[in-house]
CSV table of N, CA, C and O in Angstrom, one decimal:
chain,number,residue,atom,x,y,z
A,967,UNK,N,-10.7,24.0,75.8
A,967,UNK,CA,-9.9,25.1,75.2
A,967,UNK,C,-8.7,25.4,76.1
A,967,UNK,O,-8.8,25.5,77.3
A,968,UNK,N,-7.6,25.6,75.5
A,968,UNK,CA,-6.3,25.9,76.2
A,968,UNK,C,-5.7,27.2,75.7
A,968,UNK,O,-6.0,27.7,74.6
A,969,UNK,N,-4.9,27.8,76.6
A,969,UNK,CA,-4.3,29.1,76.3
A,969,UNK,C,-2.8,28.8,76.2
A,969,UNK,O,-2.2,28.2,77.1
A,970,UNK,N,-2.2,29.2,75.1
A,970,UNK,CA,-0.8,29.1,74.9
A,970,UNK,C,0.0,30.3,75.4
A,970,UNK,O,-0.3,31.4,75.0
A,971,UNK,N,0.8,30.0,76.4
A,971,UNK,CA,1.7,31.1,77.0
A,971,UNK,C,3.1,30.9,76.5
A,971,UNK,O,3.7,29.8,76.7
A,972,UNK,N,3.7,32.0,76.0
A,972,UNK,CA,5.1,32.0,75.8
A,972,UNK,C,5.7,32.8,76.9
A,972,UNK,O,5.5,34.0,77.0
A,973,UNK,N,6.5,32.1,77.7
A,973,UNK,CA,7.1,32.8,78.9
A,973,UNK,C,8.6,33.2,78.5
A,973,UNK,O,9.3,32.4,78.0
A,974,UNK,N,8.9,34.4,78.9
A,974,UNK,CA,10.3,34.9,78.6
A,974,UNK,C,11.0,35.2,79.9
A,974,UNK,O,10.4,35.9,80.7
A,975,UNK,N,12.2,34.7,80.0
A,975,UNK,CA,13.0,35.0,81.2
A,975,UNK,C,13.8,36.3,80.9
A,975,UNK,O,13.9,36.7,79.8
A,976,UNK,N,14.3,36.8,82.0
A,976,UNK,CA,15.2,38.0,81.9
A,976,UNK,C,16.3,37.8,80.9
A,976,UNK,O,16.7,38.7,80.2
A,977,UNK,N,16.8,36.6,80.9
A,977,UNK,CA,18.0,36.2,80.0
A,977,UNK,C,17.6,36.2,78.5
A,977,UNK,O,18.4,36.2,77.6
A,978,UNK,N,16.2,36.3,78.3
A,978,UNK,CA,15.8,36.3,76.9
A,978,UNK,C,15.3,34.9,76.4
A,978,UNK,O,14.8,34.7,75.4
A,979,UNK,N,15.6,33.8,77.2
A,979,UNK,CA,15.2,32.5,76.8
A,979,UNK,C,13.7,32.4,76.9
A,979,UNK,O,13.0,33.0,77.8
A,980,UNK,N,13.1,31.6,76.0
A,980,UNK,CA,11.6,31.5,76.0
A,980,UNK,C,11.2,30.0,75.9
A,980,UNK,O,12.0,29.2,75.5
A,981,UNK,N,10.0,29.8,76.4
A,981,UNK,CA,9.4,28.4,76.3
A,981,UNK,C,7.9,28.6,76.3
A,981,UNK,O,7.4,29.5,76.9
A,982,UNK,N,7.2,27.7,75.5
A,982,UNK,CA,5.8,27.8,75.5
A,982,UNK,C,5.1,26.7,76.3
A,982,UNK,O,5.7,25.6,76.3
A,983,UNK,N,4.0,27.0,76.9
A,983,UNK,CA,3.3,26.1,77.8
A,983,UNK,C,1.8,26.3,77.5
A,983,UNK,O,1.4,27.4,77.1
A,984,UNK,N,1.0,25.2,77.7
A,984,UNK,CA,-0.4,25.3,77.5
A,984,UNK,C,-1.1,25.3,78.9
A,984,UNK,O,-0.7,24.4,79.7
A,985,UNK,N,-2.1,26.1,79.1
A,985,UNK,CA,-2.8,26.2,80.4
A,985,UNK,C,-4.3,26.3,80.1
A,985,UNK,O,-4.7,26.8,79.1
A,986,UNK,N,-5.0,26.0,81.2
A,986,UNK,CA,-6.5,26.2,81.2
A,986,UNK,C,-6.8,27.6,81.6
A,986,UNK,O,-6.1,28.2,82.4
A,987,UNK,N,-8.0,28.1,81.1
A,987,UNK,CA,-8.4,29.5,81.5
A,987,UNK,C,-8.6,29.5,83.1
A,987,UNK,O,-8.5,30.6,83.7
A,988,UNK,N,-8.8,28.4,83.7
A,988,UNK,CA,-9.0,28.4,85.2
A,988,UNK,C,-7.7,28.4,86.0
A,988,UNK,O,-7.7,28.6,87.2
A,989,UNK,N,-6.6,28.3,85.3
A,989,UNK,CA,-5.3,28.3,86.0
A,989,UNK,C,-5.0,29.7,86.4
A,989,UNK,O,-5.1,30.7,85.7
A,990,UNK,N,-4.5,29.8,87.7
A,990,UNK,CA,-4.1,31.1,88.2
A,990,UNK,C,-2.6,31.3,88.0
A,990,UNK,O,-1.8,30.4,87.7
A,991,UNK,N,-2.2,32.5,88.3
A,991,UNK,CA,-0.7,32.9,88.2
A,991,UNK,C,0.1,32.0,89.1
A,991,UNK,O,1.2,31.5,88.7
A,992,UNK,N,-0.4,31.7,90.3
A,992,UNK,CA,0.3,30.8,91.2
A,992,UNK,C,0.3,29.3,90.6
A,992,UNK,O,1.4,28.7,90.8
A,993,UNK,N,-0.8,28.9,90.0
A,993,UNK,CA,-0.8,27.5,89.4
A,993,UNK,C,0.3,27.5,88.3
A,993,UNK,O,1.0,26.5,88.1
A,994,UNK,N,0.4,28.5,87.5
A,994,UNK,CA,1.4,28.6,86.4
A,994,UNK,C,2.8,28.5,86.9
A,994,UNK,O,3.6,27.8,86.4
A,995,UNK,N,3.1,29.3,87.9
A,995,UNK,CA,4.4,29.3,88.5
A,995,UNK,C,4.8,28.0,89.0
A,995,UNK,O,5.9,27.5,88.8
A,996,UNK,N,3.8,27.3,89.7
A,996,UNK,CA,4.1,25.9,90.2
A,996,UNK,C,4.3,24.9,89.1
A,996,UNK,O,5.3,24.1,89.1
A,997,UNK,N,3.5,25.0,88.0
A,997,UNK,CA,3.7,24.1,86.9
A,997,UNK,C,5.0,24.3,86.2
A,997,UNK,O,5.7,23.3,85.9
A,998,UNK,N,5.4,25.6,86.0
A,998,UNK,CA,6.7,25.9,85.3
A,998,UNK,C,7.8,25.4,86.2
A,998,UNK,O,8.8,24.8,85.7
A,999,UNK,N,7.7,25.6,87.5
A,999,UNK,CA,8.8,25.2,88.5
A,999,UNK,C,8.9,23.7,88.4
A,999,UNK,O,10.0,23.1,88.4
A,1000,UNK,N,7.8,23.0,88.4
A,1000,UNK,CA,7.8,21.5,88.4
A,1000,UNK,C,8.2,20.9,87.1
A,1000,UNK,O,8.6,19.7,87.0
A,1001,UNK,N,8.1,21.7,86.0
A,1001,UNK,CA,8.5,21.2,84.6
A,1001,UNK,C,9.6,22.2,84.1
A,1001,UNK,O,9.5,22.5,82.9
A,1002,UNK,N,10.5,22.5,84.9
A,1002,UNK,CA,11.5,23.5,84.5
A,1002,UNK,C,12.3,23.0,83.3
A,1002,UNK,O,12.8,21.9,83.2
A,1003,UNK,N,12.3,23.8,82.2
A,1003,UNK,CA,13.0,23.4,80.9
A,1003,UNK,C,14.4,23.2,81.1
A,1003,UNK,O,15.1,23.9,81.8
A,1004,UNK,N,15.0,22.1,80.5
A,1004,UNK,CA,16.4,21.8,80.6
A,1004,UNK,C,17.3,23.0,80.1
A,1004,UNK,O,18.3,23.2,80.7
A,1005,UNK,N,16.9,23.7,79.1
A,1005,UNK,CA,17.7,24.8,78.6
A,1005,UNK,C,17.6,26.1,79.5
A,1005,UNK,O,18.2,27.1,79.2
A,1006,UNK,N,16.8,26.0,80.5
A,1006,UNK,CA,16.7,27.1,81.5
A,1006,UNK,C,17.5,26.8,82.8
A,1006,UNK,O,17.3,27.5,83.8
A,1007,UNK,N,18.3,25.8,82.7
A,1007,UNK,CA,19.0,25.3,83.9
A,1007,UNK,C,19.7,26.4,84.7
A,1007,UNK,O,19.7,26.4,85.9
A,1008,UNK,N,20.4,27.3,84.0
A,1008,UNK,CA,21.2,28.3,84.6
A,1008,UNK,C,20.3,29.3,85.4
A,1008,UNK,O,20.7,30.0,86.3
A,1009,UNK,N,19.0,29.4,85.1
A,1009,UNK,CA,18.1,30.3,85.7
A,1009,UNK,C,17.2,29.6,86.8
A,1009,UNK,O,16.3,30.2,87.3
A,1010,UNK,N,17.5,28.3,87.1
A,1010,UNK,CA,16.7,27.6,88.1
A,1010,UNK,C,16.5,28.3,89.4
A,1010,UNK,O,17.5,28.9,89.9
A,1011,UNK,N,15.3,28.4,89.9
A,1011,UNK,CA,15.1,29.0,91.2
A,1011,UNK,C,14.8,28.0,92.3
A,1011,UNK,O,14.6,26.8,92.0
A,1012,UNK,N,14.9,28.4,93.5
A,1012,UNK,CA,14.8,27.5,94.7
A,1012,UNK,C,13.3,27.2,95.0
A,1012,UNK,O,13.1,26.2,95.7
A,1013,UNK,N,12.4,27.9,94.6
A,1013,UNK,CA,11.0,27.7,95.0
A,1013,UNK,C,10.0,28.3,94.0
A,1013,UNK,O,10.3,29.4,93.4
A,1014,UNK,N,8.9,27.7,93.8
A,1014,UNK,CA,7.9,28.3,92.8
A,1014,UNK,C,7.3,29.6,93.4
A,1014,UNK,O,6.7,30.4,92.7
A,1015,UNK,N,7.4,29.8,94.7
A,1015,UNK,CA,6.8,30.9,95.4
A,1015,UNK,C,7.4,32.2,95.0
A,1015,UNK,O,6.9,33.3,95.3
A,1016,UNK,N,8.6,32.2,94.4
A,1016,UNK,CA,9.3,33.5,94.0
A,1016,UNK,C,9.1,33.8,92.6
A,1016,UNK,O,9.6,34.8,92.1
A,1017,UNK,N,8.5,32.9,91.8
A,1017,UNK,CA,8.3,33.1,90.4
A,1017,UNK,C,7.1,34.1,90.2
A,1017,UNK,O,6.0,33.8,90.8
A,1018,UNK,N,7.3,35.1,89.4
A,1018,UNK,CA,6.2,36.1,89.2
A,1018,UNK,C,6.0,36.2,87.7
A,1018,UNK,O,7.0,36.2,86.9
A,1019,UNK,N,4.7,36.4,87.3
A,1019,UNK,CA,4.4,36.7,85.9
A,1019,UNK,C,4.1,38.1,85.7
A,1019,UNK,O,3.5,38.8,86.6
A,1020,UNK,N,4.6,38.7,84.6
A,1020,UNK,CA,4.3,40.0,84.2
A,1020,UNK,C,3.6,40.0,82.9
A,1020,UNK,O,4.1,39.4,81.9
A,1021,UNK,N,2.5,40.6,82.8
A,1021,UNK,CA,1.6,40.7,81.6
A,1021,UNK,C,1.3,42.2,81.4
A,1021,UNK,O,0.7,42.8,82.3
A,1022,UNK,N,1.6,42.6,80.2
A,1022,UNK,CA,1.3,44.0,79.8
A,1022,UNK,C,1.9,45.0,80.8
A,1022,UNK,O,1.2,46.0,81.2
A,1023,UNK,N,3.1,44.7,81.3
A,1023,UNK,CA,3.7,45.6,82.2
A,1023,UNK,C,3.3,45.6,83.7
A,1023,UNK,O,3.8,46.4,84.5
A,1024,UNK,N,2.4,44.6,84.0
A,1024,UNK,CA,2.0,44.5,85.4
A,1024,UNK,C,2.3,43.2,86.0
A,1024,UNK,O,2.1,42.1,85.3
A,1025,UNK,N,2.6,43.1,87.2
A,1025,UNK,CA,2.8,41.9,88.0
A,1025,UNK,C,1.4,41.3,88.2
A,1025,UNK,O,0.5,42.0,88.6
A,1026,UNK,N,1.3,39.9,87.9
A,1026,UNK,CA,0.0,39.3,88.2
A,1026,UNK,C,0.1,38.7,89.6
A,1026,UNK,O,1.0,38.0,90.0
A,1027,UNK,N,-0.9,39.0,90.4
A,1027,UNK,CA,-1.0,38.4,91.7
A,1027,UNK,C,-1.4,36.9,91.6
A,1027,UNK,O,-2.1,36.5,90.6
A,1028,UNK,N,-1.1,36.1,92.6
A,1028,UNK,CA,-1.2,34.7,92.5
A,1028,UNK,C,-2.6,34.1,92.2
A,1028,UNK,O,-2.7,33.1,91.6
A,1029,UNK,N,-3.7,34.8,92.6
A,1029,UNK,CA,-5.0,34.3,92.4
A,1029,UNK,C,-5.6,34.7,91.1
A,1029,UNK,O,-6.8,34.3,90.8
A,1030,UNK,N,-5.0,35.5,90.3
A,1030,UNK,CA,-5.5,36.0,89.0
A,1030,UNK,C,-5.5,34.8,88.0
A,1030,UNK,O,-4.5,34.2,87.8
A,1031,UNK,N,-6.7,34.5,87.4
A,1031,UNK,CA,-6.7,33.4,86.4
A,1031,UNK,C,-6.5,33.9,85.0
A,1031,UNK,O,-6.8,35.1,84.7
A,1032,UNK,N,-6.1,33.0,84.1
A,1032,UNK,CA,-6.0,33.4,82.7
A,1032,UNK,C,-7.3,33.8,82.1
A,1032,UNK,O,-7.4,34.7,81.3
A,1033,UNK,N,-8.4,33.2,82.6
A,1033,UNK,CA,-9.7,33.5,82.1
A,1033,UNK,C,-10.1,34.9,82.5
A,1033,UNK,O,-10.7,35.6,81.7
A,1034,UNK,N,-9.7,35.4,83.7
A,1034,UNK,CA,-10.0,36.7,84.1
A,1034,UNK,C,-9.3,37.8,83.2
A,1034,UNK,O,-9.8,38.9,83.1
A,1035,UNK,N,-8.2,37.4,82.7
A,1035,UNK,CA,-7.4,38.3,81.8
A,1035,UNK,C,-8.0,38.3,80.4
A,1035,UNK,O,-7.5,39.1,79.5
A,1036,UNK,N,-9.0,37.4,80.1
A,1036,UNK,CA,-9.6,37.3,78.8
A,1036,UNK,C,-8.6,37.1,77.7
A,1036,UNK,O,-8.7,37.7,76.6
A,1037,UNK,N,-7.7,36.2,78.0
A,1037,UNK,CA,-6.7,35.8,77.0
A,1037,UNK,C,-7.3,35.0,75.9
A,1037,UNK,O,-8.2,34.1,76.1
A,1038,UNK,N,-6.9,35.2,74.6
A,1038,UNK,CA,-7.5,34.5,73.5
A,1038,UNK,C,-7.1,33.0,73.4
A,1038,UNK,O,-5.9,32.7,73.7
A,1039,UNK,N,-8.0,32.2,72.9
A,1039,UNK,CA,-7.7,30.8,72.7
A,1039,UNK,C,-7.1,30.7,71.2
A,1039,UNK,O,-7.4,31.5,70.4
A,1040,UNK,N,-6.2,29.8,71.0
A,1040,UNK,CA,-5.6,29.6,69.7
A,1040,UNK,C,-4.6,30.6,69.3
A,1040,UNK,O,-4.1,30.5,68.2
A,1041,UNK,N,-4.3,31.5,70.2
A,1041,UNK,CA,-3.2,32.5,69.9
A,1041,UNK,C,-2.2,32.4,71.0
A,1041,UNK,O,-2.5,32.0,72.1
A,1042,UNK,N,-1.0,32.8,70.7
A,1042,UNK,CA,0.1,32.8,71.7
A,1042,UNK,C,0.1,34.1,72.5
A,1042,UNK,O,0.2,35.2,71.9
A,1043,UNK,N,0.1,34.0,73.8
A,1043,UNK,CA,0.2,35.2,74.7
A,1043,UNK,C,1.5,35.2,75.3
A,1043,UNK,O,2.0,34.2,75.8
A,1044,UNK,N,2.2,36.4,75.3
A,1044,UNK,CA,3.6,36.5,75.8
A,1044,UNK,C,3.5,37.1,77.2
A,1044,UNK,O,2.8,38.1,77.4
A,1045,UNK,N,4.2,36.5,78.1
A,1045,UNK,CA,4.4,37.0,79.5
A,1045,UNK,C,5.8,36.8,79.9
A,1045,UNK,O,6.5,36.0,79.4
A,1046,UNK,N,6.2,37.7,80.8
A,1046,UNK,CA,7.6,37.6,81.3
A,1046,UNK,C,7.5,36.8,82.6
A,1046,UNK,O,6.6,37.0,83.4
A,1047,UNK,N,8.6,36.1,82.9
A,1047,UNK,CA,8.7,35.3,84.1
A,1047,UNK,C,9.9,35.7,84.8
A,1047,UNK,O,11.0,35.6,84.3
A,1048,UNK,N,9.8,36.2,86.1
A,1048,UNK,CA,10.9,36.7,86.8
A,1048,UNK,C,10.9,36.1,88.2
A,1048,UNK,O,9.8,35.7,88.7
A,1049,UNK,N,12.1,36.0,88.8
A,1049,UNK,CA,12.2,35.6,90.2
A,1049,UNK,C,12.2,36.8,91.1
A,1049,UNK,O,13.1,37.7,91.0
A,1050,UNK,N,11.2,36.9,92.0
A,1050,UNK,CA,11.1,38.1,92.8
A,1050,UNK,C,10.4,37.7,94.1
A,1050,UNK,O,9.3,37.1,94.0
A,1051,UNK,N,11.0,38.0,95.3
A,1051,UNK,CA,10.4,37.6,96.5
A,1051,UNK,C,9.0,38.3,96.8
A,1051,UNK,O,8.1,37.6,97.1
A,1052,UNK,N,8.9,39.6,96.6
A,1052,UNK,CA,7.6,40.2,96.9
A,1052,UNK,C,7.2,41.0,95.7
A,1052,UNK,O,7.9,41.4,94.8
A,1053,UNK,N,5.9,41.3,95.7
A,1053,UNK,CA,5.3,42.2,94.7
A,1053,UNK,C,5.1,43.6,95.2
A,1053,UNK,O,4.8,43.8,96.3
A,1054,UNK,N,5.3,44.6,94.3
A,1054,UNK,CA,5.0,45.9,94.7
A,1054,UNK,C,3.5,46.1,95.0
A,1054,UNK,O,2.7,45.4,94.4
A,1055,UNK,N,3.2,47.0,95.9
A,1055,UNK,CA,1.7,47.2,96.1
A,1055,UNK,C,1.2,47.9,94.8
A,1055,UNK,O,1.8,48.7,94.2
A,1056,UNK,N,0.0,47.5,94.5
A,1056,UNK,CA,-0.6,48.1,93.3
A,1056,UNK,C,-0.7,49.6,93.3
A,1056,UNK,O,-1.4,50.2,94.2
A,1057,UNK,N,0.0,50.3,92.4
A,1057,UNK,CA,-0.1,51.7,92.2
A,1057,UNK,C,0.3,52.6,93.4
A,1057,UNK,O,0.3,53.8,93.4
A,1058,UNK,N,0.7,52.0,94.6
A,1058,UNK,CA,0.9,52.8,95.8
A,1058,UNK,C,2.2,53.6,95.6
A,1058,UNK,O,2.2,54.8,95.9
A,1059,UNK,N,3.3,53.0,95.1
A,1059,UNK,CA,4.6,53.8,95.1
A,1059,UNK,C,4.5,54.9,94.1
A,1059,UNK,O,4.9,56.0,94.4
A,1060,UNK,N,4.0,54.7,92.9
A,1060,UNK,CA,3.8,55.8,91.9
A,1060,UNK,C,2.9,56.9,92.4
A,1060,UNK,O,3.2,58.1,92.3
A,1061,UNK,N,1.9,56.5,93.1
A,1061,UNK,CA,0.9,57.5,93.6
A,1061,UNK,C,1.6,58.4,94.7
A,1061,UNK,O,1.5,59.6,94.7
A,1062,UNK,N,2.3,57.7,95.6
A,1062,UNK,CA,3.0,58.4,96.7
A,1062,UNK,C,4.1,59.4,96.1
A,1062,UNK,O,4.2,60.5,96.5
A,1063,UNK,N,4.8,58.9,95.1
A,1063,UNK,CA,5.8,59.8,94.5
A,1063,UNK,C,5.2,61.0,93.9
A,1063,UNK,O,5.8,62.1,94.0
A,1064,UNK,N,4.1,60.9,93.2
A,1064,UNK,CA,3.4,62.0,92.5
A,1064,UNK,C,3.0,63.0,93.6
A,1064,UNK,O,3.0,64.2,93.4
A,1065,UNK,N,2.4,62.4,94.7
A,1065,UNK,CA,1.9,63.3,95.8
A,1065,UNK,C,3.1,64.2,96.4
A,1065,UNK,O,3.0,65.3,96.6
A,1066,UNK,N,4.3,63.5,96.6
A,1066,UNK,CA,5.4,64.2,97.2
A,1066,UNK,C,6.0,65.3,96.2
A,1066,UNK,O,6.3,66.4,96.7
A,1067,UNK,N,6.1,65.0,94.9
A,1067,UNK,CA,6.7,65.9,94.0
A,1067,UNK,C,5.8,66.8,93.3
A,1067,UNK,O,6.2,67.8,92.7
A,1068,UNK,N,4.5,66.5,93.4
A,1068,UNK,CA,3.5,67.3,92.7
A,1068,UNK,C,3.5,67.1,91.2
A,1068,UNK,O,2.8,67.8,90.5
A,1069,UNK,N,4.2,66.1,90.7
A,1069,UNK,CA,4.3,65.8,89.3
A,1069,UNK,C,3.1,65.1,88.9
A,1069,UNK,O,2.4,64.4,89.6
A,1070,UNK,N,2.8,65.2,87.6
A,1070,UNK,CA,1.7,64.4,87.0
A,1070,UNK,C,2.3,63.7,85.8
A,1070,UNK,O,3.4,63.9,85.4
A,1071,UNK,N,1.5,62.8,85.3
A,1071,UNK,CA,1.9,61.9,84.2
A,1071,UNK,C,1.3,62.4,82.9
A,1071,UNK,O,0.8,61.5,82.1
A,1072,UNK,N,1.2,63.7,82.6
A,1072,UNK,CA,0.6,64.1,81.3
A,1072,UNK,C,1.7,64.6,80.4
A,1072,UNK,O,2.8,64.9,80.8
A,1073,UNK,N,1.4,64.6,79.1
A,1073,UNK,CA,2.4,65.1,78.2
A,1073,UNK,C,1.7,66.0,77.1
A,1073,UNK,O,0.4,65.9,77.0
A,1074,UNK,N,2.4,66.8,76.4
A,1074,UNK,CA,1.9,67.6,75.4
A,1074,UNK,C,2.4,67.2,74.1
A,1074,UNK,O,3.6,67.0,73.9
A,1075,UNK,N,1.6,66.9,73.1
A,1075,UNK,CA,2.0,66.5,71.8
A,1075,UNK,C,1.7,67.7,70.9
A,1075,UNK,O,0.6,68.2,70.8
A,1076,UNK,N,2.7,68.2,70.2
A,1076,UNK,CA,2.6,69.3,69.4
A,1076,UNK,C,2.5,68.9,67.9
A,1076,UNK,O,3.0,68.0,67.5
């Protein structure tokens, strides 16, 4: 069984790839780098190590597998692909900002 990923660049260009549930975010970045689509030439990066996947608004760390995300077989899953040197620490920045300002993330619906 394979998982179909539609990867979207910041430019809006998309390409679909098939991956195994055992493939990690780092494996996907390497595969895409090694098989860089010709119509993405303007967005070519210097190394697979700076390619990052974003799924449901979160950066995926290199060791996370598609299987761990419980992605469905036979359906297309959309992820964003960006070039970024480092990843933000999980939740640390937002938490620190809330502590400093005393703000919370709640809302009132009338």
